[in-house]
XYZ file of C-alpha atoms in Angstrom:
295
model
C 106.527 118.927 89.186
C 108.120 122.123 90.363
C 105.795 124.772 88.925
C 106.432 128.514 88.606
C 103.268 130.656 88.799
C 103.113 134.312 87.832
C 100.295 136.166 89.569
C 100.454 133.611 92.372
C 98.726 135.945 94.860
C 96.121 137.213 92.373
C 92.497 136.141 92.004
C 93.243 133.204 89.674
C 96.744 132.322 90.837
C 95.839 132.175 94.518
C 93.267 129.476 93.681
C 95.573 127.555 91.334
C 98.330 127.418 93.971
C 96.526 125.220 96.577
C 95.117 123.066 93.771
C 98.664 122.270 92.653
C 99.949 121.697 96.186
C 97.054 119.363 96.951
C 98.033 117.291 93.910
C 101.611 116.929 95.190
C 103.368 119.549 93.084
C 105.854 122.095 94.417
C 105.054 125.733 93.686
C 107.281 128.750 93.148
C 105.060 131.821 93.377
C 106.029 135.182 91.947
C 105.165 138.273 93.938
C 106.274 141.895 94.023
C 105.478 142.688 97.663
C 106.427 141.621 101.179
C 102.756 141.046 101.926
C 102.515 138.726 98.935
C 105.634 136.870 100.024
C 104.138 136.272 103.460
C 100.941 134.938 101.875
C 102.914 132.545 99.664
C 104.958 131.210 102.578
C 101.775 130.712 104.602
C 100.247 128.804 101.688
C 103.256 126.489 101.447
C 104.936 127.919 98.323
C 108.460 129.065 97.578
C 108.744 132.824 96.991
C 110.187 134.395 93.848
C 110.396 138.186 93.844
C 109.637 139.801 90.508
C 107.416 142.072 88.458
C 105.907 141.975 84.990
C 108.111 144.894 84.015
C 111.328 143.113 85.047
C 111.749 140.506 82.314
C 114.949 139.154 83.836
C 113.045 138.283 87.024
C 110.465 136.528 84.814
C 113.142 134.510 83.007
C 114.947 133.536 86.200
C 111.733 132.285 87.805
C 110.894 130.129 84.794
C 114.451 128.815 84.525
C 114.279 127.042 87.895
C 110.960 125.286 87.243
C 109.752 122.106 85.532
C 106.651 123.926 84.277
C 105.225 127.445 84.159
C 101.681 128.759 84.603
C 101.232 132.389 83.606
C 98.162 133.938 85.257
C 99.439 137.471 85.928
C 97.985 140.391 83.970
C 97.882 144.126 84.602
C 94.142 144.891 84.837
C 94.414 148.667 84.494
C 91.913 148.953 81.637
C 92.779 152.611 81.061
C 96.009 151.177 79.589
C 94.571 147.985 78.144
C 96.438 148.033 74.818
C 99.765 148.739 76.539
C 99.099 145.994 79.084
C 98.365 143.475 76.338
C 101.695 144.336 74.764
C 103.320 143.940 78.175
C 101.802 140.471 78.396
C 103.255 139.635 74.972
C 106.724 140.571 76.244
C 106.279 138.557 79.448
C 105.224 135.463 77.484
C 108.286 135.883 75.276
C 110.534 136.092 78.327
C 108.994 132.976 79.890
C 109.413 131.092 76.645
C 113.050 132.131 76.274
C 113.829 130.361 79.554
C 112.140 127.148 78.382
C 113.568 126.830 74.869
C 115.423 123.605 74.185
C 113.341 121.641 76.688
C 109.912 120.028 76.809
C 108.967 121.927 79.976
C 105.373 123.140 79.502
C 104.228 126.762 79.564
C 100.517 127.453 80.106
C 99.503 131.010 79.202
C 96.188 132.793 79.723
C 93.825 134.334 77.178
C 90.076 134.888 76.780
C 87.335 132.706 75.304
C 86.551 135.445 72.779
C 89.648 134.429 70.829
C 87.697 131.298 69.812
C 85.780 133.324 67.274
C 82.166 132.145 67.560
C 80.268 133.341 64.466
C 76.582 134.299 64.110
C 75.766 133.587 67.750
C 77.600 130.254 67.840
C 79.720 129.554 70.938
C 83.466 130.107 70.714
C 85.400 126.827 70.604
C 88.904 125.653 71.426
C 89.809 124.608 67.867
C 89.346 128.146 66.503
C 91.729 131.101 66.794
C 90.324 134.282 65.266
C 93.497 136.036 64.128
C 91.475 139.096 63.112
C 89.850 139.515 66.521
C 89.814 143.218 67.474
C 90.490 142.573 71.169
C 94.105 143.648 71.924
C 94.403 140.570 74.171
C 95.030 138.666 70.950
C 98.688 139.624 71.526
C 98.950 136.911 74.193
C 97.999 134.068 71.876
C 100.085 135.450 69.010
C 103.078 135.443 71.363
C 102.280 131.846 72.267
C 102.180 130.822 68.603
C 105.597 132.393 68.024
C 107.014 130.326 70.880
C 105.269 127.174 69.665
C 106.856 127.673 66.240
C 110.218 128.027 68.012
C 109.773 124.638 69.687
C 108.489 125.730 73.111
C 105.763 123.555 74.652
C 103.025 126.208 74.939
C 99.314 125.741 75.616
C 96.554 128.281 76.248
C 93.918 128.638 78.948
C 91.016 130.767 77.713
C 89.015 132.329 80.516
C 85.341 133.350 80.633
C 83.992 135.531 83.459
C 85.623 133.729 86.380
C 83.571 134.128 89.524
C 83.030 133.472 93.184
C 81.173 135.614 95.708
C 83.948 138.247 95.692
C 84.841 138.851 92.026
C 83.294 138.067 88.659
C 85.610 139.230 85.882
C 84.178 142.084 83.812
C 80.987 141.940 85.859
C 82.709 143.316 88.970
C 83.163 146.830 87.482
C 79.440 146.855 86.673
C 78.715 146.880 90.407
C 80.556 150.181 90.817
C 78.948 151.632 87.684
C 75.504 150.672 89.011
C 76.256 152.312 92.361
C 77.426 155.475 90.612
C 74.488 155.666 88.182
C 71.786 154.509 90.588
C 70.579 151.820 88.162
C 71.784 148.381 87.066
C 71.748 148.525 83.291
C 71.929 146.191 80.310
C 72.064 147.030 76.601
C 68.936 146.757 74.458
C 66.951 143.651 75.333
C 69.882 142.246 77.291
C 69.850 138.976 75.357
C 73.598 139.018 74.718
C 75.486 136.363 76.664
C 78.675 136.010 78.693
C 80.337 132.653 79.428
C 81.193 131.923 83.043
C 83.278 129.574 85.164
C 83.534 129.168 88.926
C 86.979 129.942 90.354
C 87.466 126.507 91.916
C 86.586 124.723 88.673
C 88.956 126.991 86.744
C 91.793 126.315 89.191
C 91.308 122.581 88.753
C 91.443 122.983 84.978
C 94.765 124.841 85.153
C 96.182 121.853 87.026
C 94.808 119.328 84.567
C 96.118 121.344 81.625
C 99.683 121.734 82.949
C 99.780 118.034 83.821
C 98.615 117.177 80.287
C 101.661 118.949 78.756
C 100.182 119.055 75.249
C 101.915 121.550 72.929
C 99.501 123.861 71.126
C 96.427 122.791 73.127
C 93.726 125.347 73.893
C 91.311 124.985 76.803
C 88.070 126.852 77.499
C 87.492 127.169 81.261
C 83.730 127.436 80.763
C 81.126 126.103 83.174
C 78.186 127.984 81.624
C 78.155 128.671 77.879
C 76.224 131.908 78.116
C 74.462 133.862 80.854
C 72.218 136.644 79.535
C 73.245 140.205 80.344
C 69.732 141.057 81.525
C 69.832 138.237 84.098
C 73.196 139.520 85.319
C 71.930 143.100 85.586
C 68.823 141.943 87.450
C 70.959 139.970 89.932
C 73.067 143.071 90.575
C 69.883 145.114 90.942
C 68.596 142.707 93.603
C 71.845 142.874 95.535
C 72.206 146.643 95.309
C 68.463 147.320 95.766
C 68.399 149.346 92.524
C 66.160 149.218 89.458
C 67.301 147.218 86.436
C 66.959 149.253 83.228
C 67.711 148.984 79.534
C 70.188 151.354 77.856
C 70.165 151.785 74.077
C 73.270 150.634 72.152
C 73.867 154.267 71.163
C 74.143 155.255 74.844
C 76.264 152.295 75.996
C 79.604 154.121 76.059
C 78.014 157.183 77.670
C 76.522 155.054 80.453
C 79.218 152.409 80.976
C 82.405 154.324 80.075
C 85.238 151.993 79.036
C 82.947 149.026 79.704
C 80.703 150.237 76.892
C 82.754 148.297 74.349
C 82.053 144.989 76.120
C 78.610 145.090 77.695
C 76.584 144.661 74.500
C 78.682 141.900 72.978
C 77.285 138.382 72.580
C 80.149 136.091 73.596
C 78.961 132.531 74.378
C 81.672 129.875 74.583
C 81.746 126.084 74.734
C 84.063 123.840 76.737
C 82.944 120.556 75.145
C 86.385 119.814 73.674
C 88.130 120.680 76.940
C 85.853 118.417 78.963
C 86.333 115.514 76.566
C 90.116 115.891 76.426
C 90.830 116.304 80.142
C 87.827 114.688 81.805
C 87.002 118.021 83.423
C 83.576 118.256 85.058
C 82.889 121.751 86.467
C 80.436 121.561 89.352
C 80.881 124.846 91.241
C 78.090 127.362 91.881
C 76.603 129.128 88.854
C 77.245 132.802 88.157
C 73.810 134.107 89.183
C 73.971 132.073 92.404
C 77.288 133.709 93.294
C 75.944 137.159 92.462
C 72.924 136.526 94.683
C 75.191 135.300 97.512
C 77.610 138.241 97.269
C 77.801 140.839 100.034
C 77.137 144.209 98.404
C 77.653 146.454 101.432
């Protein structure tokens, strides 16, 4: 297939791109910079110039493809609500270019949308429409397109990691440096799901090849890694003490991260593995944190 990727030079997209090429697909990568264009050419992809703010560039990129993978997202968390609404508009624009065809669109969300209750892992067959996370806008946009006949499926991401980045854990490194301690909330028993970048990239390929309308996939290699274990790994790497912070002081200590760090968010990928024959085997999260260069 000829596949259009938004965010093709980003953390996720730059791993999905070679996975697709290796499987024999052609890739059209969207980028907003000359540097990004050079990287795409070097990787063997066709370049499409565009931005998330320019919806016409989004539509034109999707229009010339057999399938679309949407990985781009504006990660300025000081404008998180606005950026979630931007993502809703981008998904709408992508879908408008695919209406009237069976060409698949794979969008990106988070495992938290799977609504695990009372400590149970989030699952693919659940969509918590009352979830307070503004990122819910992405999946709601996908449902609107699905109802309009567009072939939409959803990739739900955990903390995607390698030895360079680890999702929401990466900002904790800078917070620990600033505060002089690596902290967790309370007893630190709350959990985060995780998936290695290479495993996640493979799953994007399997999902777009599957072309199943309405499917949801959890890109989870580990159902839940305890926050205390994460904080202790960061403490080892940064040569700082690991300490507990009370829930009442979480926002004071972590800033905008305070709303996330105490949440228990395990997630399962059992349905995804059974449906697509996906077998994640990359390094575990703590192993990558221990192997990371902190200097």
